Amino acid sequence: MSTRFAAALCAVALLAAVLAGSALAHEGHDHGAAQPPVSKTIAPRGEALSDAFELVAIPRDGTLTLFLDRFRTNEPVIGATVEVETPEGPKSATATSDGGYALPALWLSKPGRHEFAITVTAGSDVDVLPVAVTMPDPKSVAATGPSRPAPERAALTRVSEAAHGARERLASKDPTLMGAVAVAFLLGVLVTALARGRRGMPALALFAIGITLVIGTAAFAHGDEDHGEPVQGAALTEPRAPGSSDLAQRLPDGSVFVPKPTQRLLVLRTAMTEQGRFHRTVELPGRIIPDPNASGVVQSSVGGRLAPPASGLFPRLGTKVRKGDVLATVTPPIQAVDASDMRQTQGDLDQQISIVERRVDRYRRLATTAAVPQSQLEDAVAELKGLQDRRAALDKFRQQPEPLVAPVDGVVAQAAAVAGQMASPGQMVFQIVDPNRLWVEALSFDALTPAQDATARLADGRTLKLAYQGSGLADRNQAIPVQFAVQGDASGLRVGQFVTVLARTDTEQAGLALPRAAVVRAGNGQDVVYEHTTAERFEARPVRVEPLDGGRVLVAEGIGPGKRVVTQGAELLDQVR
């Protein structure tokens, strides 16, 4: 009895496996195709836009949350009047702390499609925006088991459809299915009868399997039947599980979904692209130099030993000085030969002074008796005074150092003064620079016209406006030196700092001007910009860019005019995964 039961059970299992596999692959449709990936973190929402506004409506927990932004710039609209046409009549939404608007909407808790109109008044702009929101059925969410993995849900669906199809055909007494069941039963009896002798079992088993496959295929290869295929055009957003929240994510098609609250945190801003014609720009290497009319150097005219000024301290780097301030002193050294000559001269002067002093005393005594003319006395006194002045000047030359004074107002940019250091004649001891008056010197391989100004870009992205000053006639390293004056704020710049100068030429070219921050480098090294396609979706567009000026680039190819492109926050948007 156990052998018969085992053989019958094997036949039934074989039949069930064949029927389950073939029932889903009959004519008219295919159940084996993979469904598109869905996201459980995106809540039901509705969008609306106009020439002035862009609106996103998100129903959650009986409250309708509205996010209102400017269509062109994606800036949040604060302080607007928002009225919603509800089934109970018009109601006004109140502003929230996150920059949105909220309204109690219990009527949106019912499953199905809800359509309503929203009137927005912001200053002089008034718009009526129609919105449609589709709410999922909580029962269907519970029945499908949103928490189950996708492969498990697919397997359960196939088994359920197979069982449902078999029940319907058995209830309708399909002759083909009934014949297949009868043949399967006879095969089970035949296998049971022959199993006792165990002769010819392999051939018998192969024969039974072949007959079952043929009958099963014929029984279930019918057409034009619908087993609940997914409706074309259904939303890819699966009804979210309770308690989930919207998350920024990169979708399977490569676009980036960023909910409005996250856009506020990232401060995403956009601009409309416009076609235009611009002068071609060339990039030149340059460096910061001091304005020759507002800078100077302090040098020693004679060689000597450096010493600090009367204050006792040398000026440090960055110290503000005024024109005429003594920065250091230089005491010239005296050679041995010079010292010998000076001592000889001093001796001669001292001897002459002594002789003339005695002569003056004698003339004064005789002048009282009129024995010596008064004029002769006066000549002797003048000669004595001259000799004394020569002697005093010789002593002063040996003791008085040379003062080094600041030639202009500014700050100390370079300092090479050390107490006791020997300075050579013509050696630069200090450099004085006015930090508010700086120039840029660039090297150009093309001659620039005097009327063309330029901009300079620093390593940190900061830009400077430059005014053309002149260019040299002599080449320097096969290039022409061109000088520009820095216009506006020059704080933070230092002499010798390298910059990139973007100078315009006479050649014009067409394209779209975008801020440099709008262009990001993708993982493959290609330049891309992000287009704002819908309220919460952004798509990367590969572009070819050329330099335009210090703050903008020219998009030559990759995107056309009239598109919303992210100009602020593109780097953060590119990091979303």
Coordinates of C-alpha atoms in Angstrom, one line a residue:
M1 CA 0.0 0.0 0.0
S2 CA 2.9 2.4 0.7
T3 CA 4.3 1.8 -2.8
R4 CA 1.1 2.7 -4.5
F5 CA 0.7 5.9 -2.4
A6 CA 4.2 7.0 -3.2
A7 CA 3.8 6.4 -6.9
A8 CA 0.5 8.3 -7.0
L9 CA 2.0 11.2 -5.0
C10 CA 4.9 11.4 -7.5
A11 CA 2.5 11.6 -10.4
V12 CA 0.4 14.3 -8.8
A13 CA 3.5 16.3 -7.9
L14 CA 4.8 16.0 -11.4
L15 CA 1.4 17.2 -12.9
A16 CA 1.2 20.1 -10.5
A17 CA 4.7 21.3 -11.3
V18 CA 4.0 21.2 -15.1
L19 CA 0.7 22.9 -14.7
A20 CA 2.1 25.6 -12.5
G21 CA 4.9 26.4 -14.8
S22 CA 2.8 26.4 -18.0
A23 CA -0.3 28.2 -16.7
L24 CA 1.5 31.5 -16.6
A25 CA 3.0 31.4 -20.1
H26 CA -0.1 31.1 -22.3
E27 CA -1.0 33.1 -25.4
G28 CA -2.0 36.7 -25.0
H29 CA 0.3 37.9 -22.2
D30 CA 3.6 37.2 -20.3
H31 CA 3.9 37.1 -16.6
G32 CA 7.6 36.7 -16.5
A33 CA 8.5 40.3 -17.3
A34 CA 10.2 42.2 -14.4
Q35 CA 8.2 45.1 -13.0
P36 CA 9.9 48.5 -12.8
P37 CA 11.6 49.3 -9.5
V38 CA 9.4 51.2 -7.1
S39 CA 10.2 53.4 -4.0
K40 CA 8.4 53.1 -0.7
T41 CA 9.9 56.3 0.6
I42 CA 8.0 58.7 -1.7
A43 CA 4.6 59.7 -0.4
P44 CA 1.6 60.5 -2.6
R45 CA 1.8 64.0 -3.9
G46 CA 0.5 66.4 -6.5
E47 CA 2.2 69.1 -8.5
A48 CA 1.1 72.3 -10.3
L49 CA 3.0 75.1 -12.0
S50 CA 2.5 78.3 -13.9
D51 CA 4.7 81.1 -15.3
A52 CA 5.1 82.5 -11.8
F53 CA 4.8 79.7 -9.3
E54 CA 5.5 76.0 -8.7
L55 CA 3.5 74.2 -6.1
V56 CA 3.8 70.7 -4.5
A57 CA 0.9 69.3 -2.4
I58 CA 1.6 66.5 0.1
P59 CA -1.2 65.0 2.1
R60 CA 0.0 63.3 5.3
D61 CA -1.9 62.3 8.5
G62 CA -5.0 64.4 7.7
T63 CA -3.0 67.5 6.9
L64 CA -2.3 68.9 3.4
T65 CA 1.2 70.5 3.3
L66 CA 1.9 72.9 0.4
F67 CA 5.3 74.1 -0.8
L68 CA 5.2 77.2 -3.0
D69 CA 8.3 78.4 -4.9
R70 CA 9.1 80.8 -7.7
F71 CA 9.0 78.9 -11.0
R72 CA 12.1 80.5 -12.6
T73 CA 14.4 80.7 -9.5
N74 CA 13.0 78.0 -7.2
E75 CA 13.0 80.5 -4.3
P76 CA 10.4 79.9 -1.6
V77 CA 7.5 82.2 -1.6
I78 CA 7.0 83.6 1.9
G79 CA 4.0 85.5 3.2
A80 CA 1.6 84.5 0.3
T81 CA -2.1 84.0 0.7
V82 CA -3.0 80.4 -0.2
E83 CA -6.7 79.4 -0.6
V84 CA -7.7 75.8 -1.3
E85 CA -11.1 74.7 -2.8
T86 CA -12.1 71.9 -0.5
P87 CA -15.4 69.9 -0.4
E88 CA -16.4 72.0 2.5
G89 CA -15.7 75.2 0.6
P90 CA -12.7 77.6 0.3
K91 CA -10.2 77.4 3.1
S92 CA -7.0 79.3 3.7
A93 CA -3.7 77.6 4.5
T94 CA -1.5 78.8 7.3
A95 CA 2.3 79.3 7.0
T96 CA 4.6 76.8 8.8
S97 CA 8.0 77.1 10.3
D98 CA 9.7 75.2 7.4
G99 CA 8.6 77.8 4.8
G100 CA 5.5 75.9 3.6
Y101 CA 1.7 76.1 4.2
A102 CA -0.5 73.7 6.0
L103 CA -4.3 73.0 5.9
P104 CA -6.4 70.3 7.7
A105 CA -7.7 68.0 5.0
L106 CA -9.4 64.9 6.4
W107 CA -11.3 64.5 3.1
L108 CA -8.0 63.5 1.5
S109 CA -7.8 60.4 3.7
K110 CA -10.2 58.6 1.4
P111 CA -8.6 56.4 -1.3
G112 CA -8.9 57.5 -4.9
R113 CA -8.2 60.5 -7.1
H114 CA -8.8 64.0 -5.6
E115 CA -8.8 67.1 -7.7
F116 CA -8.9 70.6 -6.3
A117 CA -7.9 74.2 -7.1
I118 CA -5.5 76.4 -5.2
T119 CA -5.5 80.2 -5.5
V120 CA -2.2 81.9 -4.7
T121 CA -1.7 85.6 -4.1
A122 CA 1.8 86.9 -3.6
G123 CA 2.1 90.6 -4.0
S124 CA 0.9 91.6 -7.4
D125 CA 1.0 87.9 -8.7
V126 CA -2.3 86.0 -8.6
D127 CA -2.6 82.4 -10.0
V128 CA -5.1 79.5 -9.8
L129 CA -3.3 76.2 -9.8
P130 CA -5.2 72.9 -10.3
V131 CA -3.8 70.0 -8.3
A132 CA -4.7 66.2 -8.5
V133 CA -3.6 63.8 -5.8
T134 CA -4.2 60.0 -5.9
M135 CA -4.4 58.4 -2.5
P136 CA -3.8 54.6 -2.3
D137 CA -6.2 52.1 -0.7
P138 CA -4.9 51.1 2.8
K139 CA -6.6 47.7 2.4
S140 CA -4.7 47.0 -0.9
V141 CA -1.5 48.0 0.8
A142 CA -2.1 45.5 3.6
A143 CA -3.2 42.8 1.2
T144 CA -0.2 43.0 -1.0
G145 CA 2.1 43.1 2.0
P146 CA 4.3 46.1 1.2
S147 CA 6.8 44.9 3.7
R148 CA 7.5 41.7 1.8
P149 CA 10.5 41.5 -0.5
A150 CA 9.9 41.9 -4.3
P151 CA 10.9 38.3 -5.3
E152 CA 8.6 36.8 -2.6
R153 CA 5.7 38.9 -3.7
A154 CA 6.2 37.9 -7.3
A155 CA 6.3 34.2 -6.4
L156 CA 3.1 34.4 -4.3
T157 CA 1.4 36.3 -7.1
R158 CA 2.2 33.6 -9.7
V159 CA 1.1 30.8 -7.4
S160 CA -2.2 32.6 -6.6
E161 CA -2.9 33.2 -10.3
A162 CA -2.2 29.6 -11.2
A163 CA -4.6 28.3 -8.5
H164 CA -7.2 30.8 -9.5
G165 CA -7.0 29.7 -13.2
A166 CA -7.2 26.0 -12.3
R167 CA -10.3 26.6 -10.1
E168 CA -12.1 28.5 -12.8
R169 CA -11.5 25.9 -15.5
L170 CA -12.5 23.0 -13.2
A171 CA -15.7 24.9 -12.3
S172 CA -16.5 25.4 -16.0
K173 CA -15.7 21.6 -16.6
D174 CA -13.2 22.3 -19.4
P175 CA -13.0 19.0 -21.4
T176 CA -9.3 19.5 -22.1
L177 CA -8.5 20.0 -18.4
M178 CA -10.8 17.1 -17.4
G179 CA -9.0 14.8 -19.9
A180 CA -5.6 15.9 -18.6
V181 CA -6.7 15.0 -15.0
A182 CA -8.0 11.6 -16.2
V183 CA -4.8 10.8 -18.1
A184 CA -2.8 11.8 -15.1
F185 CA -4.8 9.5 -12.9
L186 CA -4.4 6.6 -15.3
L187 CA -0.7 7.2 -15.4
G188 CA -0.5 7.1 -11.6
V189 CA -2.4 3.8 -11.6
L190 CA -0.1 2.4 -14.3
V191 CA 3.0 3.4 -12.4
T192 CA 1.6 1.9 -9.2
A193 CA 0.9 -1.4 -10.9
L194 CA 4.2 -1.8 -12.5
A195 CA 6.2 -0.5 -9.6
R196 CA 5.8 -3.8 -7.8
G197 CA 7.9 -5.6 -10.4
R198 CA 10.4 -2.8 -10.7
R199 CA 11.0 -3.7 -14.3
G200 CA 11.2 -1.1 -17.0
M201 CA 10.9 1.7 -14.4
P202 CA 13.3 4.2 -16.2
A203 CA 11.5 3.9 -19.5
L204 CA 8.1 4.0 -17.9
A205 CA 9.0 7.1 -15.9
L206 CA 10.2 8.9 -19.1
F207 CA 7.0 7.9 -20.9
A208 CA 4.8 9.2 -18.1
I209 CA 6.7 12.6 -17.9
G210 CA 6.4 13.1 -21.7
I211 CA 2.7 12.4 -21.8
T212 CA 2.1 14.7 -18.9
L213 CA 4.1 17.5 -20.5
V214 CA 2.2 17.2 -23.7
I215 CA -1.2 17.2 -22.1
G216 CA -0.3 20.0 -19.6
T217 CA 0.9 22.2 -22.4
A218 CA -2.2 21.6 -24.5
A219 CA -4.5 22.1 -21.6
F220 CA -3.1 25.5 -20.5
A221 CA -2.0 27.0 -23.9
H222 CA -5.2 29.1 -24.3
G223 CA -5.3 32.7 -25.4
D224 CA -7.1 35.9 -24.9
E225 CA -7.5 35.5 -21.1
D226 CA -6.7 38.2 -18.6
H227 CA -5.2 37.2 -15.2
G228 CA -4.9 40.7 -13.8
E229 CA -2.0 42.1 -15.7
P230 CA -0.7 45.5 -14.4
V231 CA -2.4 48.5 -16.0
Q232 CA -0.1 50.3 -18.4
G233 CA 0.9 53.8 -17.2
A234 CA 0.4 53.1 -13.5
A235 CA 2.5 55.2 -11.1
L236 CA 5.9 53.8 -10.2
T237 CA 5.5 55.1 -6.6
E238 CA 4.3 52.3 -4.4
P239 CA 1.9 53.2 -1.6
R240 CA 4.2 54.0 1.2
A241 CA 4.2 52.2 4.5
P242 CA 3.0 54.1 7.5
G243 CA 5.6 56.2 9.2
S244 CA 7.9 56.5 6.2
S245 CA 9.2 59.9 5.1
D246 CA 10.3 61.4 1.8
L247 CA 14.0 60.8 1.1
A248 CA 16.2 62.4 -1.6
Q249 CA 17.3 59.6 -3.9
R250 CA 18.6 58.8 -7.4
L251 CA 16.0 57.0 -9.4
P252 CA 16.7 54.1 -11.7
D253 CA 16.5 56.3 -14.8
G254 CA 19.4 58.4 -13.5
S255 CA 17.3 61.4 -12.5
V256 CA 17.4 62.7 -8.9
F257 CA 14.3 63.0 -6.7
V258 CA 14.7 65.8 -4.1
P259 CA 11.6 66.6 -2.0
K260 CA 10.8 70.2 -1.4
P261 CA 11.9 70.3 2.3
T262 CA 15.3 68.9 1.3
Q263 CA 15.5 71.5 -1.5
R264 CA 15.1 74.2 1.2
L265 CA 17.9 72.7 3.2
L266 CA 20.3 72.5 0.2
V267 CA 19.2 76.0 -0.9
L268 CA 18.8 74.9 -4.5
R269 CA 18.3 77.8 -6.9
T270 CA 17.7 77.7 -10.7
A271 CA 17.8 80.1 -13.6
M272 CA 16.3 80.1 -17.1
T273 CA 18.8 79.5 -19.9
E274 CA 18.8 82.2 -22.6
Q275 CA 20.6 82.2 -25.9
G276 CA 23.0 85.1 -26.5
R277 CA 26.2 86.3 -28.2
F278 CA 29.3 86.9 -26.2
H279 CA 32.9 87.9 -26.8
R280 CA 35.3 85.0 -26.8
T281 CA 37.5 84.9 -23.7
V282 CA 41.1 83.8 -23.3
E283 CA 42.7 82.6 -20.1
L284 CA 46.1 84.2 -19.2
P285 CA 48.4 83.3 -16.3
G286 CA 49.0 86.3 -14.1
R287 CA 50.2 87.4 -10.6
I288 CA 49.6 90.2 -8.2
I289 CA 52.1 93.1 -8.3
P290 CA 52.1 96.4 -6.4
D291 CA 51.0 99.6 -8.0
P292 CA 54.2 101.4 -8.9
N293 CA 52.6 104.7 -8.0
A294 CA 51.7 103.5 -4.5
S295 CA 54.6 101.4 -3.4
G296 CA 58.3 101.8 -2.8
V297 CA 61.4 100.1 -1.5
V298 CA 63.8 101.2 1.3
Q299 CA 67.4 100.8 0.4
S300 CA 70.8 101.8 2.0
S301 CA 72.8 104.3 -0.1
V302 CA 76.0 103.3 1.6
G303 CA 77.1 100.0 3.1
G304 CA 76.9 99.7 6.8
R305 CA 75.6 98.0 9.9
L306 CA 71.9 97.9 10.5
A307 CA 70.4 99.1 13.7
P308 CA 66.8 99.6 14.9
P309 CA 65.3 103.1 15.0
A310 CA 64.9 105.2 18.2
S311 CA 61.9 103.0 19.2
G312 CA 64.3 100.0 19.5
L313 CA 62.2 97.7 17.3
F314 CA 62.2 97.0 13.6
P315 CA 58.7 97.3 11.9
R316 CA 57.2 93.8 11.5
L317 CA 55.5 92.5 8.3
G318 CA 52.1 94.0 7.9
T319 CA 52.9 97.1 10.0
K320 CA 51.3 100.3 8.8
V321 CA 53.8 103.1 8.2
R322 CA 53.6 106.7 7.1
K323 CA 55.7 108.5 4.6
G324 CA 58.9 109.8 6.4
D325 CA 58.9 107.3 9.3
V326 CA 62.3 106.0 10.2
L327 CA 62.4 102.3 9.9
A328 CA 66.1 101.5 10.6
T329 CA 69.5 103.1 10.6
V330 CA 72.7 102.2 8.9
T331 CA 76.1 103.0 10.5
P332 CA 78.8 103.0 7.8
P333 CA 82.1 101.2 8.8
I334 CA 85.4 103.1 8.9
Q335 CA 88.4 101.5 7.3
A336 CA 91.9 101.6 8.9
V337 CA 93.3 103.9 6.2
D338 CA 90.3 106.2 6.5
A339 CA 90.7 106.3 10.3
S340 CA 94.3 107.2 9.9
D341 CA 93.5 110.0 7.5
M342 CA 90.8 111.3 9.8
R343 CA 93.1 111.3 12.8
Q344 CA 95.7 113.3 10.8
T345 CA 93.1 115.7 9.7
Q346 CA 91.8 116.1 13.2
G347 CA 95.3 116.8 14.4
D348 CA 95.9 119.5 11.8
L349 CA 92.6 121.1 12.6
D350 CA 93.3 121.0 16.3
Q351 CA 96.7 122.7 15.7
Q352 CA 95.2 125.4 13.5
I353 CA 92.4 126.0 15.9
S354 CA 94.9 126.5 18.7
I355 CA 97.0 129.0 16.7
V356 CA 94.0 131.0 15.6
E357 CA 92.6 131.1 19.1
R358 CA 95.8 132.7 20.4
R359 CA 95.8 135.1 17.6
V360 CA 92.2 136.2 18.3
D361 CA 93.1 136.7 22.0
R362 CA 96.0 138.9 21.1
Y363 CA 94.0 141.0 18.6
R364 CA 91.3 141.6 21.2
R365 CA 93.8 143.0 23.6
L366 CA 95.4 145.2 21.0
A367 CA 92.0 146.3 19.6
T368 CA 91.3 148.2 22.9
T369 CA 94.3 150.5 22.3
A370 CA 93.6 150.8 18.6
A371 CA 96.9 149.2 17.7
V372 CA 95.1 146.5 15.6
P373 CA 92.3 147.4 13.2
Q374 CA 88.9 146.0 14.1
S375 CA 88.6 144.4 10.7
Q376 CA 91.6 142.3 11.3
L377 CA 90.1 141.0 14.6
E378 CA 86.9 140.1 12.8
D379 CA 88.8 138.1 10.1
A380 CA 90.6 136.1 12.8
V381 CA 87.3 135.3 14.6
A382 CA 85.7 134.1 11.3
E383 CA 88.7 131.9 10.6
L384 CA 88.5 130.3 14.0
K385 CA 84.8 129.6 13.6
G386 CA 85.4 127.9 10.3
L387 CA 88.1 125.6 11.7
Q388 CA 85.8 124.7 14.6
D389 CA 82.9 123.8 12.2
R390 CA 85.2 121.6 10.2
R391 CA 86.3 119.8 13.3
A392 CA 82.7 119.2 14.5
A393 CA 81.6 117.9 11.1
L394 CA 84.4 115.4 11.1
D395 CA 83.3 114.1 14.5
K396 CA 79.7 114.0 13.5
F397 CA 80.5 111.9 10.4
R398 CA 82.2 109.3 12.5
Q399 CA 79.2 109.0 14.9
Q400 CA 75.9 109.8 12.9
P401 CA 74.3 106.7 11.1
E402 CA 72.2 107.0 8.0
P403 CA 68.4 106.8 8.6
L404 CA 66.2 104.6 6.4
V405 CA 62.8 106.3 5.9
A406 CA 59.5 105.1 4.3
P407 CA 59.0 106.6 0.9
V408 CA 55.2 106.2 0.8
D409 CA 52.2 105.3 3.0
G410 CA 51.3 101.7 3.3
V411 CA 52.2 98.4 5.0
V412 CA 55.5 96.6 5.3
A413 CA 55.3 93.8 2.6
Q414 CA 58.9 92.6 2.9
A415 CA 61.4 93.1 5.7
A416 CA 65.1 91.9 5.7
A417 CA 66.4 93.9 8.7
V418 CA 68.3 92.2 11.5
A419 CA 70.2 94.0 14.2
G420 CA 73.9 94.0 13.5
Q421 CA 73.4 92.9 9.9
M422 CA 75.8 94.4 7.3
A423 CA 73.8 96.0 4.5
S424 CA 75.3 96.5 1.0
P425 CA 74.8 99.7 -1.0
G426 CA 71.5 99.4 -2.9
Q427 CA 70.3 96.4 -0.9
M428 CA 66.5 96.4 -0.3
V429 CA 65.8 96.4 3.4
F430 CA 62.0 97.0 3.4
Q431 CA 59.2 97.0 0.7
I432 CA 56.2 99.2 1.4
V433 CA 52.9 98.5 -0.5
D434 CA 49.5 100.1 -0.4
P435 CA 47.1 97.0 0.0
N436 CA 44.2 99.0 -1.5
R437 CA 46.1 99.7 -4.8
L438 CA 47.3 96.6 -6.5
W439 CA 47.8 95.5 -10.1
V440 CA 47.8 92.3 -12.0
E441 CA 50.5 91.4 -14.6
A442 CA 49.6 88.7 -17.1
L443 CA 51.4 87.2 -20.0
S444 CA 49.4 87.1 -23.3
F445 CA 50.3 85.5 -26.6
D446 CA 47.7 87.7 -28.4
A447 CA 47.8 91.5 -28.5
L448 CA 44.8 92.9 -26.5
T449 CA 43.2 96.3 -27.4
P450 CA 43.4 99.0 -24.7
A451 CA 39.6 99.2 -24.5
Q452 CA 39.2 95.6 -23.3
D453 CA 38.9 95.0 -19.6
A454 CA 39.2 91.7 -17.9
T455 CA 38.4 89.7 -14.7
A456 CA 40.7 87.6 -12.5
R457 CA 39.8 84.4 -10.8
L458 CA 41.6 83.3 -7.6
A459 CA 42.1 79.7 -6.5
D460 CA 39.2 79.9 -4.1
G461 CA 36.8 80.9 -6.8
R462 CA 36.8 84.6 -5.9
T463 CA 36.7 87.0 -8.9
L464 CA 38.3 90.5 -9.3
K465 CA 37.3 93.2 -11.8
L466 CA 40.4 94.5 -13.7
A467 CA 41.0 97.7 -15.7
Y468 CA 43.4 97.6 -18.5
Q469 CA 46.6 99.8 -17.9
G470 CA 49.0 98.9 -20.7
S471 CA 51.1 96.2 -22.4
G472 CA 54.8 96.0 -23.1
L473 CA 56.5 96.2 -26.5
A474 CA 59.2 93.8 -25.6
D475 CA 58.4 90.1 -25.3
R476 CA 59.0 88.2 -22.1
N477 CA 59.4 84.5 -22.6
Q478 CA 57.8 84.8 -26.1
A479 CA 54.7 86.5 -24.5
I480 CA 53.5 90.1 -24.1
P481 CA 53.3 91.4 -20.5
V482 CA 49.9 93.0 -19.9
Q483 CA 49.1 95.0 -16.8
F484 CA 45.7 95.6 -15.2
A485 CA 44.6 97.5 -12.1
V486 CA 42.4 95.8 -9.6
Q487 CA 39.0 97.6 -9.2
G488 CA 37.0 97.4 -6.0
D489 CA 37.8 95.5 -2.9
A490 CA 41.4 94.1 -2.9
S491 CA 41.4 92.8 0.7
G492 CA 43.0 89.4 1.1
L493 CA 45.3 89.8 -1.8
R494 CA 49.1 89.5 -1.5
V495 CA 51.9 90.5 -3.8
G496 CA 53.1 87.6 -5.9
Q497 CA 49.9 85.6 -5.6
F498 CA 49.0 83.7 -8.8
V499 CA 45.7 84.4 -10.6
T500 CA 43.9 83.4 -13.8
V501 CA 43.1 86.4 -16.0
L502 CA 40.1 86.1 -18.3
A503 CA 40.4 88.8 -21.0
R504 CA 37.9 89.4 -23.8
T505 CA 38.8 89.4 -27.5
D506 CA 37.0 90.8 -30.5
T507 CA 35.7 87.4 -31.6
E508 CA 32.1 86.7 -30.8
Q509 CA 30.4 83.3 -30.2
A510 CA 26.8 82.2 -29.5
G511 CA 25.8 80.1 -26.4
L512 CA 24.2 80.1 -23.0
A513 CA 25.8 82.0 -20.1
L514 CA 25.7 80.1 -16.8
P515 CA 27.4 80.6 -13.4
R516 CA 30.5 78.5 -12.9
A517 CA 28.8 76.9 -9.9
A518 CA 26.1 75.4 -12.2
V519 CA 28.6 73.1 -13.9
V520 CA 29.8 70.0 -12.0
R521 CA 32.2 67.3 -12.9
A522 CA 30.6 63.9 -13.1
G523 CA 32.2 60.6 -12.1
N524 CA 33.3 59.9 -15.6
G525 CA 35.0 63.3 -15.8
Q526 CA 32.4 64.9 -18.0
D527 CA 30.9 68.3 -17.3
V528 CA 27.1 68.2 -16.5
V529 CA 24.4 70.6 -15.5
Y530 CA 21.2 69.7 -13.7
E531 CA 17.9 70.6 -15.3
H532 CA 14.9 71.1 -13.1
T533 CA 12.4 69.1 -15.1
T534 CA 9.6 68.8 -12.5
A535 CA 9.0 70.3 -9.1
E536 CA 11.0 67.6 -7.3
R537 CA 13.0 65.9 -10.1
F538 CA 16.3 66.9 -11.6
E539 CA 18.1 65.4 -14.6
A540 CA 21.8 65.6 -15.4
R541 CA 22.6 67.0 -18.9
P542 CA 26.1 66.6 -20.3
V543 CA 27.4 69.9 -21.7
R544 CA 30.4 71.4 -23.4
V545 CA 31.5 74.6 -21.8
E546 CA 34.1 77.3 -22.5
P547 CA 35.4 80.1 -20.3
L548 CA 33.5 83.4 -20.4
D549 CA 34.6 85.5 -17.5
G550 CA 35.6 85.0 -13.9
G551 CA 32.1 84.1 -12.7
R552 CA 30.4 82.6 -15.8
V553 CA 31.0 79.9 -18.4
L554 CA 29.6 79.6 -21.9
V555 CA 27.6 76.4 -22.6
A556 CA 28.1 75.7 -26.3
E557 CA 26.3 72.4 -26.5
G558 CA 24.2 70.0 -24.4
I559 CA 21.2 72.1 -23.4
G560 CA 19.0 74.6 -25.2
P561 CA 17.4 77.8 -24.2
G562 CA 14.2 78.0 -22.0
K563 CA 15.4 75.3 -19.5
R564 CA 15.6 75.6 -15.8
V565 CA 19.1 74.9 -14.7
V566 CA 20.4 74.6 -11.1
T567 CA 22.8 77.5 -10.5
Q568 CA 23.2 77.1 -6.7
G569 CA 23.6 73.8 -4.9
A570 CA 24.6 71.7 -7.9
E571 CA 27.6 70.2 -6.1
L572 CA 25.3 69.0 -3.3
L573 CA 22.7 67.7 -5.7
D574 CA 25.4 65.6 -7.5
Q575 CA 26.1 63.8 -4.2
V576 CA 22.6 62.3 -3.9
R577 CA 22.7 58.5 -4.4

